[in-house]
PDB file of C-alpha atoms in Angstrom:
ATOM      1  CA  UNK N   6      -5.046 -16.172   1.170  1.00 52.00           C
ATOM      2  CA  UNK N   7      -4.415 -13.545  -1.574  1.00 59.00           C
ATOM      3  CA  UNK N   8      -3.729 -10.212  -1.114  1.00 71.00           C
ATOM      4  CA  UNK N   9      -5.068  -8.257  -4.447  1.00 82.00           C
ATOM      5  CA  UNK N  10      -3.743  -5.642  -6.486  1.00 89.00           C
ATOM      6  CA  UNK N  11      -5.563  -3.195  -4.466  1.00 93.00           C
ATOM      7  CA  UNK N  12      -3.870  -3.899  -1.424  1.00 94.00           C
ATOM      8  CA  UNK N  13      -0.408  -4.079  -2.916  1.00 94.00           C
ATOM      9  CA  UNK N  14      -0.718  -1.034  -4.691  1.00 97.00           C
ATOM     10  CA  UNK N  15      -2.091   0.909  -1.906  1.00 97.00           C
ATOM     11  CA  UNK N  16       0.837  -0.143   0.403  1.00 97.00           C
ATOM     12  CA  UNK N  17       3.365   0.296  -2.657  1.00 97.00           C
ATOM     13  CA  UNK N  18       1.963   4.097  -3.252  1.00 98.00           C
ATOM     14  CA  UNK N  19       2.191   4.831   0.505  1.00 98.00           C
ATOM     15  CA  UNK N  20       5.512   3.483   0.733  1.00 98.00           C
ATOM     16  CA  UNK N  21       6.542   5.728  -2.104  1.00 97.00           C
ATOM     17  CA  UNK N  22       5.392   8.619  -0.271  1.00 97.00           C
ATOM     18  CA  UNK N  23       7.092   7.934   2.769  1.00 97.00           C
ATOM     19  CA  UNK N  24      10.318   7.592   1.079  1.00 96.00           C
ATOM     20  CA  UNK N  25       9.528  10.770  -0.954  1.00 94.00           C
ATOM     21  CA  UNK N  26       8.165  12.787   1.952  1.00 90.00           C
ATOM     22  CA  UNK N  27      10.831  15.321   1.830  1.00 90.00           C
ATOM     23  CA  UNK N  28       9.860  16.706  -1.442  1.00 89.00           C
ATOM     24  CA  UNK N  29       6.567  17.963  -0.001  1.00 92.00           C
ATOM     25  CA  UNK N  30       3.324  17.109  -1.728  1.00 96.00           C
ATOM     26  CA  UNK N  31       3.416  14.231  -4.172  1.00 96.00           C
ATOM     27  CA  UNK N  32       1.251  14.210  -7.306  1.00 94.00           C
ATOM     28  CA  UNK N  33      -0.171  10.945  -8.100  1.00 96.00           C
ATOM     29  CA  UNK N  34       1.392  11.039 -11.854  1.00 95.00           C
ATOM     30  CA  UNK N  35       4.768  10.842 -10.218  1.00 94.00           C
ATOM     31  CA  UNK N  36       3.690   7.903  -8.150  1.00 96.00           C
ATOM     32  CA  UNK N  37       2.197   6.316 -10.997  1.00 96.00           C
ATOM     33  CA  UNK N  38       5.481   6.506 -13.188  1.00 94.00           C
ATOM     34  CA  UNK N  39       7.748   5.498 -10.424  1.00 94.00           C
ATOM     35  CA  UNK N  40       5.887   2.469  -9.442  1.00 96.00           C
ATOM     36  CA  UNK N  41       4.183   1.639 -12.682  1.00 94.00           C
ATOM     37  CA  UNK N  42       0.653   1.833 -11.512  1.00 96.00           C
ATOM     38  CA  UNK N  43      -2.415   3.234 -13.432  1.00 96.00           C
ATOM     39  CA  UNK N  44      -3.074   6.837 -12.625  1.00 96.00           C
ATOM     40  CA  UNK N  45      -6.885   6.347 -12.724  1.00 96.00           C
ATOM     41  CA  UNK N  46      -6.327   3.377 -10.151  1.00 96.00           C
ATOM     42  CA  UNK N  47      -4.277   5.456  -7.939  1.00 97.00           C
ATOM     43  CA  UNK N  48      -6.985   8.203  -7.987  1.00 96.00           C
ATOM     44  CA  UNK N  49      -9.551   5.610  -6.861  1.00 96.00           C
ATOM     45  CA  UNK N  50      -7.189   4.233  -3.999  1.00 97.00           C
ATOM     46  CA  UNK N  51      -6.157   7.765  -2.609  1.00 97.00           C
ATOM     47  CA  UNK N  52      -9.900   8.582  -2.428  1.00 97.00           C
ATOM     48  CA  UNK N  53     -10.170   5.796  -0.072  1.00 97.00           C
ATOM     49  CA  UNK N  54      -6.689   6.573   1.832  1.00 98.00           C
ATOM     50  CA  UNK N  55      -7.891  10.173   2.176  1.00 97.00           C
ATOM     51  CA  UNK N  56     -11.286   9.148   3.552  1.00 97.00           C
ATOM     52  CA  UNK N  57      -9.295   6.897   6.048  1.00 97.00           C
ATOM     53  CA  UNK N  58      -7.396   9.850   7.179  1.00 97.00           C
ATOM     54  CA  UNK N  59      -4.092   8.443   5.971  1.00 98.00           C
ATOM     55  CA  UNK N  60      -3.110  11.108   3.420  1.00 98.00           C
ATOM     56  CA  UNK N  61      -4.169  14.879   2.866  1.00 97.00           C
ATOM     57  CA  UNK N  62      -4.648  16.347  -0.466  1.00 95.00           C
ATOM     58  CA  UNK N  63      -3.226  19.839  -1.293  1.00 93.00           C
ATOM     59  CA  UNK N  64      -4.804  21.704  -4.209  1.00 92.00           C
ATOM     60  CA  UNK N  65      -3.210  24.267  -6.501  1.00 86.00           C
ATOM     61  CA  UNK N  66       0.123  24.351  -8.130  1.00 85.00           C
ATOM     62  CA  UNK N  67       2.744  22.386  -6.468  1.00 84.00           C
ATOM     63  CA  UNK N  68      -0.199  20.300  -4.941  1.00 89.00           C
ATOM     64  CA  UNK N  69      -0.542  16.422  -4.427  1.00 94.00           C
ATOM     65  CA  UNK N  70      -0.738  14.407  -1.568  1.00 97.00           C
ATOM     66  CA  UNK N  71       1.024  14.270   1.843  1.00 97.00           C
ATOM     67  CA  UNK N  72       0.986  11.562   4.387  1.00 98.00           C
ATOM     68  CA  UNK N  73      -1.604  12.744   7.218  1.00 97.00           C
ATOM     69  CA  UNK N  74       0.590  11.131   9.833  1.00 97.00           C
ATOM     70  CA  UNK N  75       4.269  10.437  10.276  1.00 97.00           C
ATOM     71  CA  UNK N  76       5.368   7.096   8.511  1.00 97.00           C
ATOM     72  CA  UNK N  77       6.200   5.591  11.889  1.00 97.00           C
ATOM     73  CA  UNK N  78       2.785   5.681  12.978  1.00 97.00           C
ATOM     74  CA  UNK N  79       1.187   4.299   9.837  1.00 98.00           C
ATOM     75  CA  UNK N  80       1.045   0.520   9.871  1.00 98.00           C
ATOM     76  CA  UNK N  81       1.049  -1.598   6.654  1.00 97.00           C
ATOM     77  CA  UNK N  82      -2.333  -3.097   7.953  1.00 95.00           C
ATOM     78  CA  UNK N  83      -3.924   0.380   8.371  1.00 97.00           C
ATOM     79  CA  UNK N  84      -3.111   0.916   4.674  1.00 97.00           C
ATOM     80  CA  UNK N  85      -4.614  -2.219   3.564  1.00 96.00           C
ATOM     81  CA  UNK N  86      -7.765  -1.912   5.840  1.00 94.00           C
ATOM     82  CA  UNK N  87      -8.113   1.733   4.421  1.00 96.00           C
ATOM     83  CA  UNK N  88      -8.610   0.061   0.856  1.00 95.00           C
ATOM     84  CA  UNK N  89     -11.111  -2.412   1.823  1.00 90.00           C
ATOM     85  CA  UNK N  90      -8.894  -5.166   1.535  1.00 86.00           C
ATOM     86  CA  UNK N  91      -8.629  -8.379   3.509  1.00 80.00           C
ATOM     87  CA  UNK N  92      -5.910 -10.529   4.655  1.00 82.00           C
ATOM     88  CA  UNK N  93      -8.358 -13.281   5.759  1.00 81.00           C
ATOM     89  CA  UNK N  94      -7.132 -17.000   4.824  1.00 84.00           C
ATOM     90  CA  UNK N  95     -10.617 -18.523   5.688  1.00 81.00           C
ATOM     91  CA  UNK N  96     -12.921 -19.806   3.135  1.00 78.00           C
ATOM     92  CA  UNK N  97     -15.704 -18.502   4.966  1.00 77.00           C
ATOM     93  CA  UNK N  98     -14.618 -15.006   5.597  1.00 75.00           C
ATOM     94  CA  UNK N  99     -14.188 -15.671   9.290  1.00 72.00           C
ATOM     95  CA  UNK N 100     -17.779 -16.416   9.921  1.00 73.00           C
ATOM     96  CA  UNK N 101     -17.475 -20.040  10.674  1.00 76.00           C
ATOM     97  CA  UNK N 102     -20.101 -21.346   8.196  1.00 76.00           C
ATOM     98  CA  UNK N 103     -17.523 -22.979   5.710  1.00 75.00           C
ATOM     99  CA  UNK N 104     -19.684 -26.212   5.381  1.00 72.00           C
ATOM    100  CA  UNK N 105     -23.025 -25.484   4.859  1.00 76.00           C
ATOM    101  CA  UNK N 106     -23.267 -23.371   7.943  1.00 78.00           C
ATOM    102  CA  UNK N 107     -20.984 -25.348  10.071  1.00 84.00           C
ATOM    103  CA  UNK N 108     -17.463 -25.013  10.684  1.00 85.00           C
ATOM    104  CA  UNK N 109     -14.998 -27.035   8.810  1.00 87.00           C
ATOM    105  CA  UNK N 110     -12.076 -29.202  10.013  1.00 88.00           C
ATOM    106  CA  UNK N 111      -9.424 -26.405   9.253  1.00 89.00           C
ATOM    107  CA  UNK N 112     -11.487 -23.377   9.834  1.00 88.00           C
ATOM    108  CA  UNK N 113      -9.493 -22.675  13.367  1.00 90.00           C
ATOM    109  CA  UNK N 114      -5.857 -23.253  11.359  1.00 93.00           C
ATOM    110  CA  UNK N 115      -6.894 -20.681   8.630  1.00 90.00           C
ATOM    111  CA  UNK N 116      -8.294 -18.408  11.264  1.00 90.00           C
ATOM    112  CA  UNK N 117      -5.161 -18.428  13.351  1.00 93.00           C
ATOM    113  CA  UNK N 118      -3.107 -17.610  10.264  1.00 93.00           C
ATOM    114  CA  UNK N 119      -5.056 -14.621   9.292  1.00 90.00           C
ATOM    115  CA  UNK N 120      -4.606 -13.534  12.895  1.00 92.00           C
ATOM    116  CA  UNK N 121      -0.909 -13.880  12.710  1.00 95.00           C
ATOM    117  CA  UNK N 122      -0.719 -12.159   9.422  1.00 93.00           C
ATOM    118  CA  UNK N 123      -2.817  -9.317  10.536  1.00 92.00           C
ATOM    119  CA  UNK N 124      -0.482  -8.994  13.549  1.00 96.00           C
ATOM    120  CA  UNK N 125       2.648  -8.967  11.214  1.00 96.00           C
ATOM    121  CA  UNK N 126       1.303  -6.273   9.130  1.00 96.00           C
ATOM    122  CA  UNK N 127       0.018  -4.251  12.272  1.00 96.00           C
ATOM    123  CA  UNK N 128       3.606  -4.361  13.342  1.00 97.00           C
ATOM    124  CA  UNK N 129       5.374  -3.101  10.355  1.00 98.00           C
ATOM    125  CA  UNK N 130       5.264   0.777   9.630  1.00 98.00           C
ATOM    126  CA  UNK N 131       5.787   2.583   6.666  1.00 98.00           C
ATOM    127  CA  UNK N 132       8.565   4.565   8.586  1.00 97.00           C
ATOM    128  CA  UNK N 133      10.359   1.377   9.210  1.00 97.00           C
ATOM    129  CA  UNK N 134      10.289   0.122   5.674  1.00 97.00           C
ATOM    130  CA  UNK N 135      11.278   3.507   4.388  1.00 96.00           C
ATOM    131  CA  UNK N 136      14.451   3.161   6.589  1.00 95.00           C
ATOM    132  CA  UNK N 137      15.467  -0.016   5.107  1.00 95.00           C
ATOM    133  CA  UNK N 138      18.702  -0.090   2.928  1.00 96.00           C
ATOM    134  CA  UNK N 139      17.441  -1.998   0.310  1.00 96.00           C
ATOM    135  CA  UNK N 140      14.186   0.385   0.096  1.00 94.00           C
ATOM    136  CA  UNK N 141      16.251   3.466  -0.137  1.00 92.00           C
ATOM    137  CA  UNK N 142      18.268   1.847  -2.899  1.00 94.00           C
ATOM    138  CA  UNK N 143      14.985   0.927  -4.884  1.00 94.00           C
ATOM    139  CA  UNK N 144      13.762   4.268  -4.309  1.00 91.00           C
ATOM    140  CA  UNK N 145      16.791   5.968  -5.339  1.00 90.00           C
ATOM    141  CA  UNK N 146      16.935   4.069  -8.598  1.00 91.00           C
ATOM    142  CA  UNK N 147      13.434   4.820  -9.430  1.00 90.00           C
ATOM    143  CA  UNK N 148      14.072   8.667  -8.804  1.00 84.00           C
ATOM    144  CA  UNK N 149      17.140   8.550 -11.154  1.00 87.00           C
ATOM    145  CA  UNK N 150      14.921   6.649 -13.769  1.00 86.00           C
ATOM    146  CA  UNK N 151      12.249   9.146 -13.565  1.00 81.00           C
ATOM    147  CA  UNK N 152      14.652  11.937 -13.771  1.00 72.00           C
ATOM    148  CA  UNK N 153      15.997  10.432 -17.045  1.00 75.00           C
ATOM    149  CA  UNK N 154      12.861   9.998 -18.654  1.00 71.00           C
ATOM    150  CA  UNK N 155      12.037  13.745 -17.751  1.00 69.00           C
ATOM    151  CA  UNK N 156      14.996  14.728 -19.388  1.00 70.00           C
ATOM    152  CA  UNK N 157      14.331  12.655 -22.561  1.00 64.00           C
ATOM    153  CA  UNK N 158      10.697  13.786 -22.639  1.00 65.00           C
ATOM    154  CA  UNK N 159      11.538  17.422 -22.369  1.00 60.00           C
ATOM    155  CA  UNK N 160      14.441  17.246 -24.729  1.00 53.00           C
ATOM    156  CA  UNK N 161      14.022  19.307 -28.080  1.00 62.00           C
TER     157      UNK N 161
END
């Protein structure tokens, strides 16, 4: 099983929004700087997240994105699913045709692992993650770094 960059970045960006939700609409450029993710990649991800109903876009000056629901109601699994990512650990994509149309010896083991991973990710919300002390410390450090970078960039 390998969770690709798409799923990891989507969860990271959504968690960034959850920990910075008090700031109003968040522009993707800010998330890109804080999380060191390509802006164009975030734009692609947020198109999918918006279609899935997880974020709302706000147009105009001061616009950006807002979580469409409270962080406590958005599970990590929903974010991963929204960007069409899979946590399937089977070789056959769960279809039971691992060996030329037949089920392999370890299919059921990997299928059960996939189910447990899905259950775990379904049980973890952005709200729970945002409340963790270590997450708050990291988010604070990222905001300070961004603030300092903004000062350096705008200095004469």
